[in-house]
CSV table of C-alpha atoms in Angstrom, one decimal:
chain,number,residue,atom,x,y,z
A,565,MET,CA,-67.3,9.4,-3.1
A,566,SER,CA,-66.8,8.8,0.9
A,567,ALA,CA,-64.8,10.8,2.9
A,568,SER,CA,-62.0,8.4,3.5
A,569,SER,CA,-61.3,7.1,-0.2
A,570,LYS,CA,-60.9,10.1,-0.8
A,571,GLN,CA,-58.0,10.4,1.7
A,572,GLN,CA,-56.7,7.0,1.3
A,573,GLU,CA,-56.6,8.4,-2.8
A,574,ALA,CA,-54.3,11.7,-1.7
A,575,GLU,CA,-52.1,10.0,0.5
A,576,ASP,CA,-51.3,7.2,-2.2
A,577,SER,CA,-51.1,10.8,-4.6
A,578,ASP,CA,-48.3,11.8,-1.7
A,579,HIS,CA,-46.9,8.4,-2.1
A,580,ASN,CA,-46.7,7.8,-5.6
A,581,PRO,CA,-46.1,10.4,-8.0
A,582,GLN,CA,-48.4,9.4,-10.7
A,583,VAL,CA,-46.6,10.0,-13.9
A,584,VAL,CA,-48.7,8.8,-17.5
A,585,VAL,CA,-46.4,8.2,-20.3
A,586,THR,CA,-47.3,9.9,-23.6
A,587,PRO,CA,-46.4,8.4,-27.4
A,588,THR,CA,-42.8,10.7,-27.3
A,589,GLY,CA,-41.9,9.3,-24.5
A,590,ALA,CA,-42.9,11.9,-21.7
A,591,ALA,CA,-43.5,12.1,-18.4
A,592,HIS,CA,-46.1,14.2,-16.9
A,593,SER,CA,-48.1,14.4,-13.4
A,594,ILE,CA,-51.8,13.7,-13.1
A,595,ARG,CA,-52.6,15.2,-10.0
A,596,HIS,CA,-51.1,17.9,-7.4
A,597,ASP,CA,-47.4,16.6,-5.6
A,598,ARG,CA,-47.3,17.1,-2.3
A,599,SER,CA,-44.7,14.9,-1.7
A,600,LEU,CA,-42.2,16.7,-4.4
A,601,TRP,CA,-40.1,17.9,-1.7
A,602,ARG,CA,-39.1,13.8,-1.2
A,603,ASP,CA,-37.6,13.6,-4.4
A,604,LEU,CA,-36.2,17.6,-5.0
A,605,THR,CA,-34.2,17.0,-1.2
A,606,ALA,CA,-33.7,12.9,-2.2
A,607,TYR,CA,-31.9,13.9,-5.2
A,608,TRP,CA,-30.0,17.2,-3.8
A,609,ILE,CA,-28.7,14.4,-0.6
A,610,LEU,CA,-27.6,12.0,-3.4
A,611,GLY,CA,-25.6,14.3,-5.6
A,612,LEU,CA,-23.9,15.2,-1.5
A,613,CYS,CA,-22.9,11.4,-1.3
A,614,ASN,CA,-22.2,10.6,-5.0
A,615,ASN,CA,-19.4,13.5,-5.2
A,616,TYR,CA,-18.6,14.0,-1.4
A,617,GLY,CA,-15.8,10.7,-1.4
A,618,TYR,CA,-14.4,12.0,-4.7
A,619,VAL,CA,-13.6,15.8,-3.6
A,620,VAL,CA,-12.2,14.2,0.1
A,621,MET,CA,-9.6,12.3,-2.3
A,622,LEU,CA,-8.6,14.8,-4.4
A,623,SER,CA,-8.6,17.0,-1.3
A,624,ALA,CA,-6.6,14.5,0.6
A,625,ALA,CA,-4.2,14.5,-2.2
A,626,HIS,CA,-1.6,16.7,-0.9
A,627,ASP,CA,-1.9,14.9,2.7
A,628,ILE,CA,-1.9,11.3,0.9
A,629,ILE,CA,1.1,11.4,-0.9
A,630,ALA,CA,3.0,13.2,2.1
A,631,GLN,CA,2.7,10.4,4.5
A,632,PHE,CA,4.4,8.0,2.4
A,633,ASN,CA,7.3,10.7,1.8
A,634,ASP,CA,9.3,11.4,4.8
A,635,GLU,CA,10.4,14.6,2.8
A,636,PRO,CA,9.5,16.9,0.2
A,637,GLU,CA,10.7,16.1,-2.9
A,638,VAL,CA,13.1,19.0,-4.1
A,639,GLY,CA,13.3,20.1,-7.5
A,640,GLU,CA,16.7,21.7,-8.9
A,641,VAL,CA,18.4,23.7,-7.1
A,642,ASP,CA,19.8,27.6,-8.2
A,643,ASP,CA,22.5,29.5,-7.2
A,644,THR,CA,22.2,30.3,-4.1
A,645,GLY,CA,21.5,26.5,-2.9
A,646,LYS,CA,17.5,26.8,-2.9
A,647,GLY,CA,15.2,25.1,-5.1
A,648,ARG,CA,11.7,24.8,-5.5
A,649,GLU,CA,10.0,22.5,-2.2
A,650,CYS,CA,7.5,20.6,-4.4
A,651,HIS,CA,6.4,17.0,-4.6
A,652,LEU,CA,7.5,15.4,-7.9
A,653,VAL,CA,4.3,12.9,-7.9
A,654,SER,CA,2.5,15.6,-8.2
A,655,THR,CA,-1.4,15.4,-7.2
A,656,GLY,CA,-2.3,15.1,-10.7
A,657,ALA,CA,-1.3,11.6,-10.1
A,658,ILE,CA,-3.8,11.2,-7.8
A,659,LEU,CA,-6.4,13.0,-9.7
A,660,LEU,CA,-5.7,10.3,-12.4
A,661,ALA,CA,-6.3,7.6,-9.3
A,662,ASP,CA,-9.8,9.8,-8.9
A,663,VAL,CA,-11.2,10.0,-12.4
A,664,LEU,CA,-10.1,7.1,-14.6
A,665,PRO,CA,-12.3,4.4,-13.1
A,666,SER,CA,-14.9,6.9,-13.2
A,667,LEU,CA,-14.8,7.6,-16.6
A,668,PHE,CA,-14.4,3.9,-17.4
A,669,VAL,CA,-17.3,3.1,-15.6
A,670,LYS,CA,-19.3,5.8,-17.3
A,671,ILE,CA,-18.5,4.5,-21.1
A,672,LEU,CA,-20.5,1.1,-19.9
A,673,MET,CA,-22.7,2.0,-17.4
A,674,PRO,CA,-25.4,3.7,-20.6
A,675,PHE,CA,-25.4,-0.2,-22.1
A,676,PHE,CA,-25.8,-1.9,-19.7
A,677,PRO,CA,-29.8,-3.2,-18.6
A,678,PHE,CA,-30.9,0.0,-16.1
A,679,TRP,CA,-30.9,-2.6,-12.6
A,680,VAL,CA,-31.5,0.9,-10.3
A,681,ASN,CA,-31.0,-0.5,-7.3
A,682,VAL,CA,-28.2,-3.1,-7.9
A,683,ARG,CA,-26.1,-0.1,-9.1
A,684,ILE,CA,-26.8,2.3,-6.4
A,685,GLY,CA,-26.3,-0.6,-3.7
A,686,ILE,CA,-22.4,-1.2,-6.1
A,687,ALA,CA,-22.0,2.2,-5.0
A,688,VAL,CA,-22.6,2.7,-1.7
A,689,ALA,CA,-21.2,-0.5,-1.4
A,690,CYS,CA,-17.7,1.2,-2.9
A,691,SER,CA,-18.0,4.3,-1.8
A,692,ALA,CA,-17.3,3.0,2.2
A,693,ALA,CA,-15.1,0.3,1.0
A,694,GLY,CA,-12.9,3.4,-0.7
A,695,PHE,CA,-13.1,5.0,2.8
A,696,LEU,CA,-12.0,2.5,4.9
A,697,PHE,CA,-8.8,2.1,1.7
A,698,VAL,CA,-7.1,5.9,2.6
A,699,GLY,CA,-8.3,5.3,5.7
A,700,PHE,CA,-6.2,2.3,6.7
A,701,ALA,CA,-3.5,2.4,4.5
A,702,ASN,CA,-0.4,1.6,5.5
A,703,ALA,CA,1.2,1.5,1.9
A,704,GLU,CA,0.3,3.9,-1.7
A,705,TRP,CA,-0.7,1.8,-3.5
A,706,MET,CA,-3.0,0.8,-0.6
A,707,ALA,CA,-4.4,4.9,-0.5
A,708,LEU,CA,-4.1,5.1,-4.1
A,709,LEU,CA,-6.7,1.5,-4.3
A,710,GLY,CA,-8.8,3.4,-1.8
A,711,VAL,CA,-9.3,6.4,-4.5
A,712,ILE,CA,-9.9,4.4,-7.1
A,713,ILE,CA,-12.5,2.0,-5.9
A,714,THR,CA,-14.0,6.1,-4.6
A,715,SER,CA,-13.8,6.9,-8.4
A,716,ALA,CA,-15.9,3.8,-9.4
A,717,SER,CA,-18.4,4.6,-6.8
A,718,SER,CA,-18.9,8.5,-8.4
A,719,GLY,CA,-18.9,6.9,-11.2
A,720,ILE,CA,-21.8,4.6,-10.8
A,721,GLY,CA,-23.9,7.1,-9.1
A,722,GLU,CA,-23.8,10.3,-11.4
A,723,THR,CA,-24.1,7.9,-14.2
A,724,THR,CA,-27.7,6.2,-12.5
A,725,PHE,CA,-28.9,8.9,-10.4
A,726,LEU,CA,-29.1,11.7,-13.9
A,727,ALA,CA,-30.5,8.8,-16.1
A,728,TYR,CA,-33.0,8.2,-13.4
A,729,SER,CA,-33.8,12.0,-12.8
A,730,SER,CA,-35.3,11.7,-16.4
A,731,ARG,CA,-38.6,9.9,-14.5
A,732,PHE,CA,-39.0,12.5,-12.2
A,733,ASN,CA,-39.8,16.5,-11.9
A,734,LYS,CA,-37.1,18.2,-14.2
A,735,ASN,CA,-36.4,20.3,-11.1
A,736,VAL,CA,-34.4,17.5,-9.2
A,737,ILE,CA,-31.4,18.2,-12.2
A,738,SER,CA,-31.0,21.9,-10.2
A,739,THR,CA,-31.5,20.1,-6.5
A,740,TRP,CA,-29.2,17.5,-8.0
A,741,SER,CA,-26.4,19.8,-9.2
A,742,SER,CA,-26.5,21.8,-5.9
A,743,GLY,CA,-25.9,18.5,-4.0
A,744,THR,CA,-22.9,18.0,-6.1
A,745,GLY,CA,-21.5,21.4,-5.4
A,746,GLY,CA,-21.9,20.8,-1.8
A,747,ALA,CA,-20.6,18.3,-1.9
A,748,GLY,CA,-17.2,20.6,-2.7
A,749,VAL,CA,-17.6,23.0,-0.2
A,750,ILE,CA,-18.4,21.0,2.8
A,751,GLY,CA,-16.3,18.0,1.8
A,752,SER,CA,-13.3,19.6,1.3
A,753,LEU,CA,-14.3,22.2,3.9
A,754,SER,CA,-15.0,18.6,6.8
A,755,TYR,CA,-11.3,17.2,6.3
A,756,ALA,CA,-9.8,21.2,5.8
A,757,SER,CA,-11.3,21.1,8.8
A,758,LEU,CA,-10.6,18.6,11.0
A,759,ARG,CA,-6.8,18.2,9.5
A,760,SER,CA,-6.3,21.7,11.5
A,761,LEU,CA,-7.9,19.9,15.2
A,762,ASP,CA,-4.9,18.0,13.6
A,763,VAL,CA,-7.7,14.8,13.6
A,764,SER,CA,-5.7,11.9,12.0
A,765,PRO,CA,-6.3,10.8,8.4
A,766,ARG,CA,-6.9,7.3,9.3
A,767,ASP,CA,-10.0,8.6,12.1
A,768,THR,CA,-10.3,11.2,9.4
A,769,MET,CA,-12.2,8.9,6.8
A,770,LEU,CA,-13.7,6.6,9.3
A,771,ILE,CA,-15.9,9.5,10.8
A,772,MET,CA,-16.6,10.2,6.9
A,773,LEU,CA,-18.1,6.8,6.5
A,774,ILE,CA,-21.0,8.4,7.9
A,775,PHE,CA,-22.3,9.3,4.4
A,776,PRO,CA,-22.3,6.1,1.9
A,777,ALA,CA,-24.9,5.2,5.6
A,778,ILE,CA,-27.5,9.4,4.4
A,779,GLU,CA,-26.5,7.5,0.6
A,780,ALA,CA,-28.6,4.3,0.8
A,781,PHE,CA,-31.3,6.5,4.0
A,782,ALA,CA,-31.9,8.7,0.6
A,783,PHE,CA,-32.5,6.2,-2.3
A,784,TRP,CA,-34.3,3.4,-0.7
A,785,LEU,CA,-36.4,5.4,2.1
A,786,LEU,CA,-36.9,9.2,1.3
A,787,LEU,CA,-36.9,8.7,-2.9
A,788,ARG,CA,-40.2,7.8,-4.1
A,789,ARG,CA,-40.2,5.1,-6.7
A,790,PRO,CA,-42.1,6.9,-10.1
A,791,GLN,CA,-45.4,4.7,-10.8
A,792,VAL,CA,-45.3,4.5,-14.6
A,793,LEU,CA,-49.3,4.2,-15.7
A,794,PRO,CA,-48.9,3.8,-19.0
A,795,VAL,CA,-51.9,5.1,-21.4
A,796,THR,CA,-54.0,3.1,-24.2
A,797,THR,CA,-55.4,5.8,-26.3
A,798,VAL,CA,-55.4,6.9,-29.9
A,799,GLU,CA,-53.0,8.4,-29.5
A,800,SER,CA,-51.1,6.0,-27.7
A,801,THR,CA,-50.7,3.8,-31.0
A,802,GLU,CA,-49.7,6.5,-33.6
A,803,GLU,CA,-46.3,6.5,-35.6
A,804,LEU,CA,-44.1,8.4,-34.0
A,805,ILE,CA,-42.1,11.2,-34.6
A,806,SER,CA,-38.8,10.2,-35.5
A,807,ASP,CA,-36.2,12.3,-33.4
A,808,GLU,CA,-38.4,11.3,-30.5
A,809,LYS,CA,-38.8,8.0,-30.1
A,810,PRO,CA,-36.3,5.9,-27.2
A,811,LEU,CA,-33.5,5.0,-28.4
A,812,VAL,CA,-33.4,0.9,-28.8
A,813,GLY,CA,-30.4,-1.6,-29.4
A,814,PHE,CA,-26.6,-1.1,-29.4
A,815,LYS,CA,-26.2,0.2,-32.8
A,816,GLU,CA,-29.6,3.1,-32.3
A,817,LYS,CA,-27.7,4.7,-29.3
A,818,LEU,CA,-24.1,4.4,-31.4
A,819,SER,CA,-25.4,7.1,-33.7
A,820,TYR,CA,-26.8,9.5,-31.9
A,821,ILE,CA,-23.8,10.0,-29.6
A,822,LYS,CA,-23.8,12.7,-32.5
A,823,HIS,CA,-25.9,14.7,-31.6
A,824,LEU,CA,-24.2,15.0,-27.9
A,825,PHE,CA,-21.1,16.7,-29.2
A,826,LYS,CA,-23.1,20.6,-28.1
A,827,TYR,CA,-23.1,19.4,-25.2
A,828,MET,CA,-20.4,17.3,-24.6
A,829,LEU,CA,-17.3,19.4,-26.2
A,830,PRO,CA,-17.4,22.5,-23.9
A,831,LEU,CA,-18.9,21.0,-20.6
A,832,CYS,CA,-15.0,18.7,-21.5
A,833,LEU,CA,-12.5,21.6,-22.2
A,834,VAL,CA,-14.3,24.0,-19.3
A,835,TYR,CA,-13.3,20.3,-16.5
A,836,PHE,CA,-9.9,20.4,-18.9
A,837,PHE,CA,-8.8,24.0,-18.4
A,838,GLU,CA,-10.3,23.6,-14.3
A,839,TYR,CA,-9.1,20.1,-13.4
A,840,PHE,CA,-5.5,21.6,-14.8
A,841,ILE,CA,-5.2,24.0,-12.9
A,842,ASN,CA,-7.1,23.0,-9.6
A,843,GLN,CA,-4.2,19.3,-10.0
A,844,GLY,CA,-1.0,21.2,-11.3
A,845,LEU,CA,-0.6,24.0,-10.6
A,846,PHE,CA,-2.6,24.4,-7.3
A,847,GLU,CA,0.3,22.7,-5.5
A,848,LEU,CA,2.7,24.8,-6.4
A,849,VAL,CA,0.7,28.5,-5.5
A,850,TYR,CA,2.2,29.4,-2.3
A,851,PHE,CA,2.8,32.2,0.0
A,852,GLU,CA,5.7,32.7,2.3
A,853,ASN,CA,5.5,33.8,6.0
A,854,ILE,CA,1.3,34.0,6.2
A,855,PHE,CA,-1.3,32.9,8.3
A,856,LEU,CA,-1.8,29.6,6.4
A,857,ASP,CA,1.3,27.5,6.1
A,858,LYS,CA,1.5,25.3,2.7
A,859,ALA,CA,-0.5,22.0,3.2
A,860,SER,CA,-3.3,24.4,5.1
A,861,GLN,CA,-3.4,26.7,1.8
A,862,TYR,CA,-4.2,24.2,-0.6
A,863,ARG,CA,-6.3,23.3,1.6
A,864,TRP,CA,-8.6,26.2,1.8
A,865,LEU,CA,-8.1,26.7,-1.6
A,866,ASN,CA,-9.8,23.5,-3.0
A,867,VAL,CA,-12.5,25.5,0.2
A,868,ASP,CA,-12.5,28.5,-2.0
A,869,TYR,CA,-12.5,26.9,-5.6
A,870,GLN,CA,-15.9,24.2,-4.0
A,871,ILE,CA,-17.9,27.1,-2.6
A,872,GLY,CA,-18.0,28.7,-6.4
A,873,VAL,CA,-18.6,25.2,-7.9
A,874,PHE,CA,-22.1,25.4,-5.5
A,875,ILE,CA,-23.0,29.1,-5.9
A,876,SER,CA,-22.7,28.1,-9.7
A,877,ARG,CA,-24.1,24.8,-9.4
A,878,SER,CA,-27.5,26.2,-7.3
A,879,SER,CA,-28.1,28.8,-8.9
A,880,VAL,CA,-29.7,28.0,-12.7
A,881,ASN,CA,-33.6,28.5,-11.4
A,882,ILE,CA,-32.1,32.0,-11.0
A,883,PHE,CA,-29.6,32.1,-14.0
A,884,GLN,CA,-29.3,30.4,-17.5
A,885,LEU,CA,-26.3,30.3,-20.1
A,886,ASN,CA,-26.4,28.3,-23.0
A,887,LYS,CA,-23.3,29.8,-24.1
A,888,ILE,CA,-21.5,27.5,-22.3
A,889,TRP,CA,-18.1,27.5,-24.9
A,890,LEU,CA,-18.1,31.1,-23.3
A,891,MET,CA,-17.3,29.9,-20.1
A,892,SER,CA,-15.0,27.5,-21.5
A,893,VAL,CA,-12.8,30.8,-22.6
A,894,PHE,CA,-12.9,32.7,-19.9
A,895,GLN,CA,-11.5,28.6,-17.9
A,896,CYS,CA,-8.5,29.8,-20.3
A,897,ILE,CA,-7.1,32.3,-19.2
A,898,ASN,CA,-7.2,31.7,-15.5
A,899,VAL,CA,-5.1,28.7,-16.8
A,900,VAL,CA,-2.9,31.5,-18.5
A,901,TYR,CA,-3.2,33.2,-15.3
A,902,PHE,CA,-1.4,30.5,-13.1
A,903,LEU,CA,0.6,29.0,-15.3
A,904,THR,CA,2.8,32.4,-15.2
A,905,GLU,CA,1.8,32.8,-11.6
A,906,VAL,CA,3.6,29.5,-9.9
A,907,ILE,CA,6.5,30.5,-12.3
A,908,TRP,CA,7.4,33.8,-11.7
A,909,PHE,CA,5.3,34.6,-8.1
A,910,TYR,CA,4.5,38.1,-9.1
A,911,THR,CA,0.9,37.7,-7.2
A,912,PRO,CA,0.7,40.5,-4.0
A,913,THR,CA,-1.1,38.6,-1.9
A,914,ILE,CA,-2.9,35.0,-1.9
A,915,TRP,CA,-6.4,36.5,-0.9
A,916,ILE,CA,-6.2,37.5,-4.8
A,917,VAL,CA,-5.3,34.0,-6.0
A,918,PHE,CA,-8.8,33.2,-4.0
A,919,VAL,CA,-11.0,35.6,-5.8
A,920,ILE,CA,-9.6,34.4,-9.0
A,921,VAL,CA,-10.2,30.3,-7.5
A,922,LEU,CA,-13.7,31.7,-6.6
A,923,TRP,CA,-14.0,32.4,-10.2
A,924,GLU,CA,-12.8,29.6,-11.6
A,925,GLY,CA,-15.2,27.7,-9.6
A,926,LEU,CA,-18.2,29.3,-10.9
A,927,LEU,CA,-17.0,28.5,-13.7
A,928,GLY,CA,-16.6,25.3,-13.8
A,929,GLY,CA,-20.0,25.0,-11.7
A,930,GLY,CA,-22.3,27.4,-14.0
A,931,ALA,CA,-21.1,24.2,-16.8
A,932,TYR,CA,-22.3,22.3,-15.8
A,933,VAL,CA,-25.5,22.5,-14.0
A,934,ASN,CA,-26.7,24.1,-17.7
A,935,THR,CA,-25.8,21.7,-19.6
A,936,PHE,CA,-27.9,19.3,-17.6
A,937,TYR,CA,-31.0,22.2,-17.0
A,938,ARG,CA,-30.6,22.7,-20.9
A,939,MET,CA,-31.1,18.7,-21.8
A,940,SER,CA,-33.8,18.9,-19.9
A,941,LYS,CA,-35.5,21.0,-21.7
A,942,GLU,CA,-34.5,20.3,-25.1
A,943,ILE,CA,-33.9,16.4,-25.6
A,944,ALA,CA,-37.0,14.5,-25.9
A,945,PRO,CA,-37.9,13.3,-22.6
A,946,GLY,CA,-38.2,9.1,-24.1
A,947,ARG,CA,-34.4,9.6,-24.7
A,948,GLN,CA,-32.9,11.4,-21.3
A,949,GLN,CA,-32.1,8.4,-19.7
A,950,PHE,CA,-29.6,7.8,-22.4
A,951,ALA,CA,-28.3,11.1,-23.5
A,952,MET,CA,-27.6,12.2,-19.9
A,953,SER,CA,-25.3,9.5,-18.8
A,954,MET,CA,-23.2,10.3,-22.3
A,955,VAL,CA,-22.8,13.2,-21.2
A,956,VAL,CA,-22.1,13.2,-18.3
A,957,GLN,CA,-18.9,11.8,-19.1
A,958,SER,CA,-17.6,14.6,-21.3
A,959,ASP,CA,-16.0,16.3,-17.8
A,960,SER,CA,-14.3,12.6,-16.8
A,961,TYR,CA,-12.6,13.3,-20.7
A,962,GLY,CA,-11.5,17.2,-19.4
A,963,ILE,CA,-10.7,15.4,-16.7
A,964,ALA,CA,-8.3,12.6,-17.3
A,965,LEU,CA,-6.5,15.1,-20.0
A,966,ALA,CA,-5.3,16.9,-16.8
A,967,GLY,CA,-4.8,15.2,-14.9
A,968,PHE,CA,-2.2,12.9,-17.9
A,969,LEU,CA,-0.8,16.6,-19.0
A,970,ALA,CA,-0.7,18.2,-15.2
A,971,ILE,CA,2.1,15.4,-14.3
A,972,PRO,CA,5.0,16.1,-16.4
A,973,VAL,CA,4.0,20.3,-16.6
A,974,HIS,CA,4.4,20.0,-12.6
A,975,ASN,CA,7.2,18.7,-12.9
A,976,ALA,CA,8.9,20.6,-15.2
A,977,ILE,CA,7.7,23.6,-13.2
A,978,CYS,CA,9.1,22.1,-10.6
A,979,GLU,CA,12.8,21.9,-11.9
A,980,LEU,CA,12.7,25.6,-12.3
A,981,PRO,CA,14.9,27.2,-9.9
A,982,ALA,CA,12.8,29.3,-6.9
A,983,ALA,CA,11.4,31.9,-7.3
A,984,VAL,CA,11.4,34.6,-4.9
A,985,ARG,CA,7.8,37.3,-4.8
A,986,SER,CA,9.6,40.8,-4.9
A,987,VAL,CA,6.0,42.9,-4.8
A,988,VAL,CA,3.9,41.3,-1.2
A,989,TRP,CA,1.5,44.2,0.4
């Protein structure tokens, strides 16, 4: 073989990761892949951009409600004439608008044809439209519609990218999870920072339109297309092991779902407890006469939470935990703390709250990344595409239930007499 042909072969292997599909559906590289960094980087960026709008809408939840209410609504007034200052339309309403469309999309997507380019095109367009609707909203329904469109975009992207990851090196799961954690930090921090600089909500949303454009670049230009080379050997004609066969048909896929419950239930519980805190109770945590006003406290608690999520979602190659149910127990303990705190105001300093919120984020992010990393190792490659797109629904089930419960609990606490923080450090 000539030197020029060898050079051309090396360039081809860099541009297209050549993959062999074994009888069990497994994908294996047949030569050294020197451009793997492109896939890993692309998946990090895709995780960031896909979740960015979702995070921003939750970080902006307090402001989205407040801009259509001139005065904060209060609960019942106690004997001193002072009641609790809080919106009776809780941020849980924004949570529902931000998660229910995504959940609906996630339920349907596994059973639709896997037209990846069409799906991602729709996701990018919806993401941009969501920012525009919220930015130019002149009524509450218009802002909520923008949140709904953004949610649908996130749901389409997450199911598609995770299912598509089965065709790449398994470490793209790690970089995807890290990117989604990065979306939490960058999304909440960028929103809080821009608002602290007195950038208007409209201009803030317009600035954030750059992220759908980056998502399109990462998918269509940076991420390589997997090149599958079927193997025509004797082994390829052998009968496949029954539990490793790729799933075919609606009935077969439906019957397989019960095998995924061990992944879905713990993840659902972790996110139920987590978002009950974030959208039902965060808004009611308030420390008077400190360096942050009430709205800023809500924003920076979200930033703190997202830092915890980012750290844990980026840690799976260093530390793995298979007992996801243990994280749901710890998250339940966090619920007890926050519920009692917002009723009685017994924590002496906001720094204690920041530490607990960071721990809450670590638990949530750890549950997410460890669940999908386990699946990438334990589930037959031929079934991973469907399994990933099903299990990704479970966090949305928990979040949706949390949103429904957060609204009445939030409103009930709003109607209590105002608590007084007796011990302050």
